[in-house]
CSV table of C-alpha atoms and ligand atoms in Angstrom, one decimal:
chain,number,residue,atom,x,y,z
B,1,UNK,CA,3.0,11.1,28.1
B,2,UNK,CA,1.1,10.6,24.9
B,3,UNK,CA,-1.4,7.8,24.7
B,4,UNK,CA,-0.5,5.2,22.0
B,5,UNK,CA,-3.0,4.1,19.5
B,6,UNK,CA,-1.2,1.0,18.4
B,7,UNK,CA,-1.9,-2.2,20.2
B,8,UNK,CA,1.4,-4.0,20.5
B,9,UNK,CA,0.2,-6.7,23.0
B,10,UNK,CA,0.1,-9.5,20.5
B,11,UNK,CA,3.7,-9.1,19.4
B,12,UNK,CA,5.5,-8.4,22.7
B,13,UNK,CA,5.7,-12.1,23.7
B,14,UNK,CA,7.6,-12.9,20.5
B,15,UNK,CA,10.4,-10.5,21.5
B,16,UNK,CA,11.6,-13.0,24.1
B,17,UNK,CA,12.2,-15.7,21.5
B,18,UNK,CA,14.6,-16.6,18.7
B,19,UNK,CA,13.9,-14.0,16.1
B,20,UNK,CA,15.2,-12.8,12.8
B,21,UNK,CA,15.2,-9.0,12.5
B,22,UNK,CA,15.4,-7.6,9.0
B,23,UNK,CA,14.2,-4.7,6.8
B,24,UNK,CA,14.0,-3.9,3.1
B,25,UNK,CA,17.0,-4.5,0.8
B,26,UNK,CA,19.4,-1.6,0.3
B,27,UNK,CA,18.6,-0.5,3.8
B,28,UNK,CA,18.2,3.2,4.5
B,29,UNK,CA,18.6,5.1,7.8
B,30,UNK,CA,15.1,4.1,9.0
B,31,UNK,CA,15.6,0.4,8.1
B,32,UNK,CA,18.9,0.3,9.8
B,33,UNK,CA,18.0,2.4,12.9
B,34,UNK,CA,14.7,0.6,13.5
B,35,UNK,CA,16.4,-2.8,13.1
B,36,UNK,CA,19.2,-1.9,15.5
B,37,UNK,CA,16.8,-0.5,18.2
B,38,UNK,CA,14.6,-3.6,17.9
B,39,UNK,CA,17.8,-5.8,18.1
B,40,UNK,CA,18.7,-4.2,21.5
B,41,UNK,CA,15.0,-4.4,22.7
B,42,UNK,CA,15.0,-8.2,21.9
B,43,UNK,CA,18.3,-8.6,23.8
B,44,UNK,CA,16.9,-6.6,26.7
B,45,UNK,CA,13.8,-8.9,26.8
B,46,UNK,CA,16.0,-12.0,26.9
B,47,UNK,CA,15.4,-13.0,23.3
B,48,UNK,CA,18.0,-14.2,20.8
B,49,UNK,CA,18.0,-11.9,17.8
B,50,UNK,CA,19.6,-12.7,14.4
B,51,UNK,CA,20.1,-9.4,12.5
B,52,UNK,CA,19.9,-9.9,8.8
B,53,UNK,CA,20.4,-7.7,5.8
B,54,UNK,CA,21.3,-9.2,2.4
B,55,UNK,CA,22.9,-5.8,1.4
B,56,UNK,CA,25.5,-4.5,3.9
B,57,UNK,CA,24.7,-1.5,6.1
B,58,UNK,CA,26.4,1.7,4.7
B,59,UNK,CA,29.5,3.0,6.4
B,60,UNK,CA,27.5,6.1,7.6
B,61,UNK,CA,25.6,3.8,10.0
B,62,UNK,CA,28.7,2.2,11.6
B,63,UNK,CA,28.5,4.7,14.5
B,64,UNK,CA,25.4,2.9,15.7
B,65,UNK,CA,25.8,0.1,18.3
B,66,UNK,CA,25.3,-3.5,17.0
B,67,UNK,CA,25.7,-2.4,13.4
B,68,UNK,CA,28.6,-4.9,13.1
B,69,UNK,CA,26.3,-7.7,14.2
B,70,UNK,CA,24.4,-7.7,10.9
B,71,UNK,CA,24.7,-10.9,8.8
B,72,UNK,CA,24.2,-11.3,5.1
B,73,UNK,CA,22.6,-14.7,5.6
B,74,UNK,CA,20.4,-16.7,8.0
B,75,UNK,CA,21.4,-20.1,9.4
B,76,UNK,CA,19.2,-22.8,7.9
B,77,UNK,CA,19.5,-25.1,11.0
B,78,UNK,CA,17.5,-22.8,13.4
B,79,UNK,CA,13.8,-22.8,13.7
B,80,UNK,CA,12.8,-19.2,14.7
B,81,UNK,CA,9.9,-18.1,16.8
B,82,UNK,CA,9.4,-15.1,14.7
B,83,UNK,CA,10.7,-13.1,11.8
B,84,UNK,CA,10.4,-9.3,12.5
B,85,UNK,CA,10.4,-7.2,9.4
B,86,UNK,CA,10.6,-3.4,9.8
B,87,UNK,CA,10.1,-0.5,7.3
B,88,UNK,CA,9.1,-2.8,4.4
B,89,UNK,CA,5.9,-2.6,2.4
B,90,UNK,CA,6.2,-5.7,0.2
B,91,UNK,CA,7.8,-9.2,0.4
B,92,UNK,CA,9.5,-8.4,-2.9
B,93,UNK,CA,11.8,-6.0,-1.0
B,94,UNK,CA,13.1,-8.7,1.3
B,95,UNK,CA,16.5,-10.5,1.0
B,96,UNK,CA,16.7,-13.9,-0.5
B,97,UNK,CA,17.6,-15.7,2.8
B,98,UNK,CA,14.3,-15.2,4.7
B,99,UNK,CA,13.5,-18.6,6.2
B,100,UNK,CA,10.6,-20.6,4.6
B,101,UNK,CA,7.3,-20.9,6.5
B,102,UNK,CA,8.4,-23.9,8.5
B,103,UNK,CA,11.4,-22.1,10.0
B,104,UNK,CA,10.5,-18.4,10.0
B,105,UNK,CA,8.0,-18.6,12.9
B,106,UNK,CA,5.4,-15.9,12.9
B,107,UNK,CA,6.1,-13.2,10.4
B,108,UNK,CA,5.6,-9.8,12.1
B,109,UNK,CA,5.7,-6.7,10.0
B,110,UNK,CA,6.1,-3.2,11.6
B,111,UNK,CA,5.8,-0.6,8.9
B,112,UNK,CA,4.7,2.9,8.0
B,113,UNK,CA,4.4,2.8,4.1
B,114,UNK,CA,1.2,4.0,2.6
B,115,UNK,CA,1.3,1.8,-0.5
B,116,UNK,CA,1.8,-1.8,0.7
B,117,UNK,CA,1.3,-5.4,-0.2
B,118,UNK,CA,0.6,-7.1,3.1
B,119,UNK,CA,2.7,-10.2,3.7
B,120,UNK,CA,2.9,-10.6,7.5
B,121,UNK,CA,1.0,-13.0,9.8
B,122,UNK,CA,0.8,-10.0,12.1
B,123,UNK,CA,1.0,-6.5,10.6
B,124,UNK,CA,1.6,-3.5,12.8
B,125,UNK,CA,1.1,-0.7,10.3
B,126,UNK,CA,0.7,3.0,10.9
B,127,UNK,CA,1.0,5.0,7.7
B,128,UNK,CA,0.7,8.2,9.7
B,129,UNK,CA,4.0,7.5,11.4
B,130,UNK,CA,6.8,9.5,9.8
B,131,UNK,CA,9.3,6.6,10.1
B,132,UNK,CA,9.2,3.0,11.3
B,133,UNK,CA,11.5,4.3,14.1
B,134,UNK,CA,8.6,6.3,15.6
B,135,UNK,CA,6.6,3.1,15.9
B,136,UNK,CA,9.6,1.2,17.4
B,137,UNK,CA,10.0,3.9,20.1
B,138,UNK,CA,6.3,3.4,21.0
B,139,UNK,CA,6.9,-0.4,21.1
B,140,UNK,CA,9.8,0.0,23.5
B,141,UNK,CA,7.5,2.0,25.8
B,142,UNK,CA,4.6,-0.6,25.4
B,143,UNK,CA,7.1,-3.3,26.3
B,144,UNK,CA,7.9,-1.4,29.5
B,145,UNK,CA,11.6,-1.4,28.8
B,146,UNK,CA,13.9,1.6,29.3
B,147,UNK,CA,15.0,3.5,26.2
B,148,UNK,CA,18.8,2.9,26.2
B,149,UNK,CA,21.3,5.3,24.8
B,150,UNK,CA,22.0,2.8,21.9
B,151,UNK,CA,18.3,2.6,21.1
B,152,UNK,CA,17.9,6.4,21.3
B,153,UNK,CA,20.8,6.9,18.8
B,154,UNK,CA,19.5,4.3,16.4
B,155,UNK,CA,16.0,5.7,16.4
B,156,UNK,CA,17.3,9.2,16.0
B,157,UNK,CA,18.9,8.0,12.8
B,158,UNK,CA,15.6,6.6,11.7
B,159,UNK,CA,13.6,9.7,12.2
B,160,UNK,CA,16.0,12.2,10.9
B,161,UNK,CA,16.8,10.3,7.7
B,162,UNK,CA,13.1,9.5,7.0
B,163,UNK,CA,12.0,13.2,7.6
B,164,UNK,CA,15.0,14.7,5.8
B,165,UNK,CA,16.1,16.2,9.1
B,166,UNK,CA,12.6,17.2,10.2
B,167,UNK,CA,11.9,18.9,6.9
B,168,UNK,CA,9.4,16.7,5.0
B,169,UNK,CA,5.7,17.2,5.3
B,170,UNK,CA,5.5,14.0,7.3
B,171,UNK,CA,7.2,15.9,10.2
B,172,UNK,CA,4.4,16.2,12.8
B,173,UNK,CA,4.0,16.7,16.5
B,174,UNK,CA,4.4,13.0,17.1
B,175,UNK,CA,7.7,13.0,15.3
B,176,UNK,CA,9.0,15.8,17.4
B,177,UNK,CA,7.7,14.3,20.6
B,178,UNK,CA,9.5,11.1,19.7
B,179,UNK,CA,12.6,13.3,19.1
B,180,UNK,CA,12.2,14.7,22.6
B,181,UNK,CA,12.1,11.2,24.1
B,182,UNK,CA,15.2,10.2,22.1
B,183,UNK,CA,17.1,13.3,23.3
B,184,UNK,CA,16.0,12.5,26.9
B,185,UNK,CA,17.5,9.0,26.1
B,186,UNK,CA,20.8,10.7,25.1
B,187,UNK,CA,20.6,10.6,21.4
B,188,UNK,CA,23.4,12.7,20.0
B,189,UNK,CA,22.3,14.9,17.0
B,190,UNK,CA,25.7,16.2,16.0
B,191,UNK,CA,27.3,12.8,16.1
B,192,UNK,CA,24.5,11.5,13.9
B,193,UNK,CA,24.7,14.5,11.5
B,194,UNK,CA,28.5,14.1,11.2
B,195,UNK,CA,28.2,10.4,10.3
B,196,UNK,CA,25.1,10.7,8.1
B,197,UNK,CA,25.7,14.0,6.3
B,198,UNK,CA,29.2,15.3,6.9
B,199,UNK,CA,31.3,12.3,6.0
B,200,UNK,CA,31.3,12.5,2.2
B,201,UNK,CA,34.1,10.6,0.6
B,202,UNK,CA,35.9,12.9,-1.8
B,203,UNK,CA,35.0,10.6,-4.7
B,204,UNK,CA,31.3,11.2,-4.0
B,205,UNK,CA,31.7,14.9,-4.5
B,206,UNK,CA,33.8,14.3,-7.6
B,207,UNK,CA,31.1,12.0,-9.0
B,208,UNK,CA,28.4,14.6,-8.0
B,209,UNK,CA,30.3,17.2,-10.1
B,210,UNK,CA,30.0,14.9,-13.1
B,211,UNK,CA,26.3,14.4,-12.5
B,212,UNK,CA,25.6,18.1,-12.0
B,213,UNK,CA,27.2,18.9,-15.3
B,214,UNK,CA,24.5,16.8,-17.1
B,215,UNK,CA,21.5,18.6,-15.6
B,216,UNK,CA,18.9,19.4,-18.2
B,217,UNK,CA,15.6,21.1,-17.6
B,218,UNK,CA,12.4,20.7,-19.7
B,219,UNK,CA,8.7,21.4,-19.4
B,220,UNK,CA,9.3,25.1,-18.7
B,221,UNK,CA,11.9,24.3,-16.1
B,222,UNK,CA,9.6,22.0,-14.1
B,223,UNK,CA,11.3,18.7,-14.9
B,224,UNK,CA,15.1,18.2,-14.2
B,225,UNK,CA,17.1,15.2,-15.4
B,226,UNK,CA,20.6,14.3,-14.6
B,227,UNK,CA,22.8,11.2,-15.0
B,228,UNK,CA,26.0,9.4,-14.7
B,229,UNK,CA,26.9,7.6,-17.9
B,230,UNK,CA,28.9,4.4,-18.3
B,231,UNK,CA,31.5,6.5,-20.1
B,232,UNK,CA,31.7,8.9,-17.2
B,233,UNK,CA,32.4,6.0,-14.8
B,234,UNK,CA,35.0,4.5,-17.1
B,235,UNK,CA,36.8,7.8,-17.8
B,236,UNK,CA,36.8,8.9,-14.2
B,237,UNK,CA,37.2,5.6,-12.4
B,238,UNK,CA,34.9,6.8,-9.7
B,239,UNK,CA,32.6,4.3,-7.9
B,240,UNK,CA,29.0,4.5,-9.2
B,241,UNK,CA,27.8,3.2,-5.8
B,242,UNK,CA,28.4,6.7,-4.3
B,243,UNK,CA,25.7,8.3,-6.4
B,244,UNK,CA,22.8,7.6,-4.0
B,245,UNK,CA,20.7,10.8,-3.4
B,246,UNK,CA,22.0,12.7,-6.4
B,247,UNK,CA,18.4,13.0,-7.7
B,248,UNK,CA,17.7,15.4,-4.8
B,249,UNK,CA,20.0,17.9,-6.3
B,250,UNK,CA,17.8,18.0,-9.4
B,251,UNK,CA,14.7,18.6,-7.3
B,252,UNK,CA,16.5,21.4,-5.3
B,253,UNK,CA,16.6,23.7,-8.3
B,254,UNK,CA,14.2,26.7,-8.0
B,255,UNK,CA,11.1,26.1,-10.2
B,256,UNK,CA,11.7,22.3,-10.6
B,257,UNK,CA,8.8,20.2,-9.5
B,258,UNK,CA,10.1,16.8,-10.4
B,259,UNK,CA,13.5,15.4,-11.0
B,260,UNK,CA,15.1,12.2,-12.1
B,261,UNK,CA,18.5,10.6,-12.0
B,262,UNK,CA,19.7,7.9,-14.4
B,263,UNK,CA,22.6,5.6,-13.9
B,264,UNK,CA,23.7,2.5,-15.9
B,265,UNK,CA,23.5,-1.0,-14.5
B,266,UNK,CA,27.2,-1.8,-14.9
B,267,UNK,CA,26.6,-5.5,-14.9
B,268,UNK,CA,23.8,-5.3,-17.5
B,269,UNK,CA,24.7,-3.2,-20.5
B,270,UNK,CA,21.7,-1.5,-22.0
B,271,UNK,CA,19.9,-1.4,-18.7
B,272,UNK,CA,19.5,1.7,-16.5
B,273,UNK,CA,18.1,2.6,-13.1
B,274,UNK,CA,16.0,5.7,-12.7
B,275,UNK,CA,15.2,7.5,-9.4
B,276,UNK,CA,12.4,10.1,-9.3
B,277,UNK,CA,11.7,12.8,-6.7
B,278,UNK,CA,8.8,15.2,-6.6
B,279,UNK,CA,8.2,18.3,-4.5
B,280,UNK,CA,4.6,17.0,-4.0
B,281,UNK,CA,2.5,18.6,-6.7
B,282,UNK,CA,3.1,15.9,-9.4
B,283,UNK,CA,3.1,12.3,-8.2
B,284,UNK,CA,6.2,10.5,-9.6
B,285,UNK,CA,4.9,7.0,-8.8
B,286,UNK,CA,2.5,7.3,-11.8
B,287,UNK,CA,5.4,8.1,-14.2
B,288,UNK,CA,7.6,5.4,-12.7
B,289,UNK,CA,4.6,3.1,-13.0
B,290,UNK,CA,4.2,4.0,-16.7
B,291,UNK,CA,7.8,2.9,-17.2
B,292,UNK,CA,7.4,-0.4,-15.3
B,293,UNK,CA,8.5,0.8,-11.8
B,294,UNK,CA,6.7,2.2,-8.8
B,295,UNK,CA,7.1,3.8,-5.4
B,296,UNK,CA,5.6,6.8,-3.6
B,297,UNK,CA,4.1,10.1,-4.8
B,298,UNK,CA,7.3,11.9,-3.8
B,299,UNK,CA,9.9,9.2,-4.4
B,300,UNK,CA,9.8,6.4,-7.0
B,301,UNK,CA,12.0,4.4,-9.3
B,302,UNK,CA,12.2,2.1,-12.3
B,303,UNK,CA,14.5,0.2,-14.6
B,304,UNK,CA,14.8,1.0,-18.3
B,305,UNK,CA,16.3,-0.6,-21.4
B,306,UNK,CA,17.8,1.8,-23.9
B,307,UNK,CA,20.6,1.9,-26.4
B,308,UNK,CA,22.3,4.9,-24.9
B,309,UNK,CA,22.1,7.4,-22.0
B,310,UNK,CA,20.8,10.0,-24.4
B,311,UNK,CA,17.9,7.8,-25.4
B,312,UNK,CA,17.2,6.8,-21.8
B,313,UNK,CA,17.1,10.5,-20.8
B,314,UNK,CA,14.6,11.2,-23.7
B,315,UNK,CA,12.4,8.3,-22.7
B,316,UNK,CA,12.0,9.6,-19.2
B,317,UNK,CA,11.6,13.3,-20.2
B,318,UNK,CA,8.9,12.1,-22.7
B,319,UNK,CA,7.1,10.2,-20.0
B,320,UNK,CA,6.6,13.6,-18.2
B,321,UNK,CA,5.5,15.4,-21.4
B,322,UNK,CA,3.2,17.3,-21.3
B,323,UNK,CA,3.4,17.9,-17.5
B,324,UNK,CA,-0.2,18.9,-16.9
B,325,UNK,CA,-1.5,20.2,-13.6
B,326,UNK,CA,-3.0,17.5,-11.4
B,327,UNK,CA,-6.7,17.9,-10.5
V,1,LIG,MN1,10.9,4.3,6.6
């Protein structure tokens, strides 16, 4: 068995107490999987976990045990021993119901993001981990608890979603070794793949069709932009909420280095949300930053104000022009 470089000893005693477990808003597979595995670990240790996410878990995560235990708020009459935050690099990404200092207990952050704004009383951070789930699997071993089937399934969700199914450059030997441990623990890859990747609502594919029709390439085919406009939503009556991940289709085009996807904020006319993806050569967090947003080198986002989708598209394309080679 591998030796672990993280010292978990200071956080393990908290797992026996009354704890809030939460992650960043709009939780992705790593946020959900890490939270659910931690939830079962706390139960196993005799603690009392309160699972919190201001935004609901997506339907694709409903196959995971305890996913229905998630609450969109936190009771105000409980004084917690600890608030455990996973997969979250900044307090700005937390939900609005996190208890204040006098009720939160010790704030413990378990994270793997490179760019972070520390906010925990105790921070267990390893930016070399490909997902928070990898760290949680090590925590379970450090706590000397068996990896249950539920935990294995939850952490499998974490690592495959954060590595794009073992495709991203973060996929290392430690990731695969964790994967081996999870398969030994009876994780079920095909069950996970069906729920996470092979359960598209028809409306999502119809919406994707509309977005694909808007693809525009500039900067000699290195920058791809696509969008769903307010008009497209009104004409089609399709739910805009199903558009997550569409930006990846832009990046998947041969020759494209960076892609962006723009959608309107339905509740705020004139406002748009932009997602960016890069293959790795051109960091998109800089461009997102120049437009008031931020993120990682390969995935970033921002909000924009513009009179029309055409203007919003031009603003973002112009932010990439000229696309000069990084040093
Ligand atoms: Mn993550």
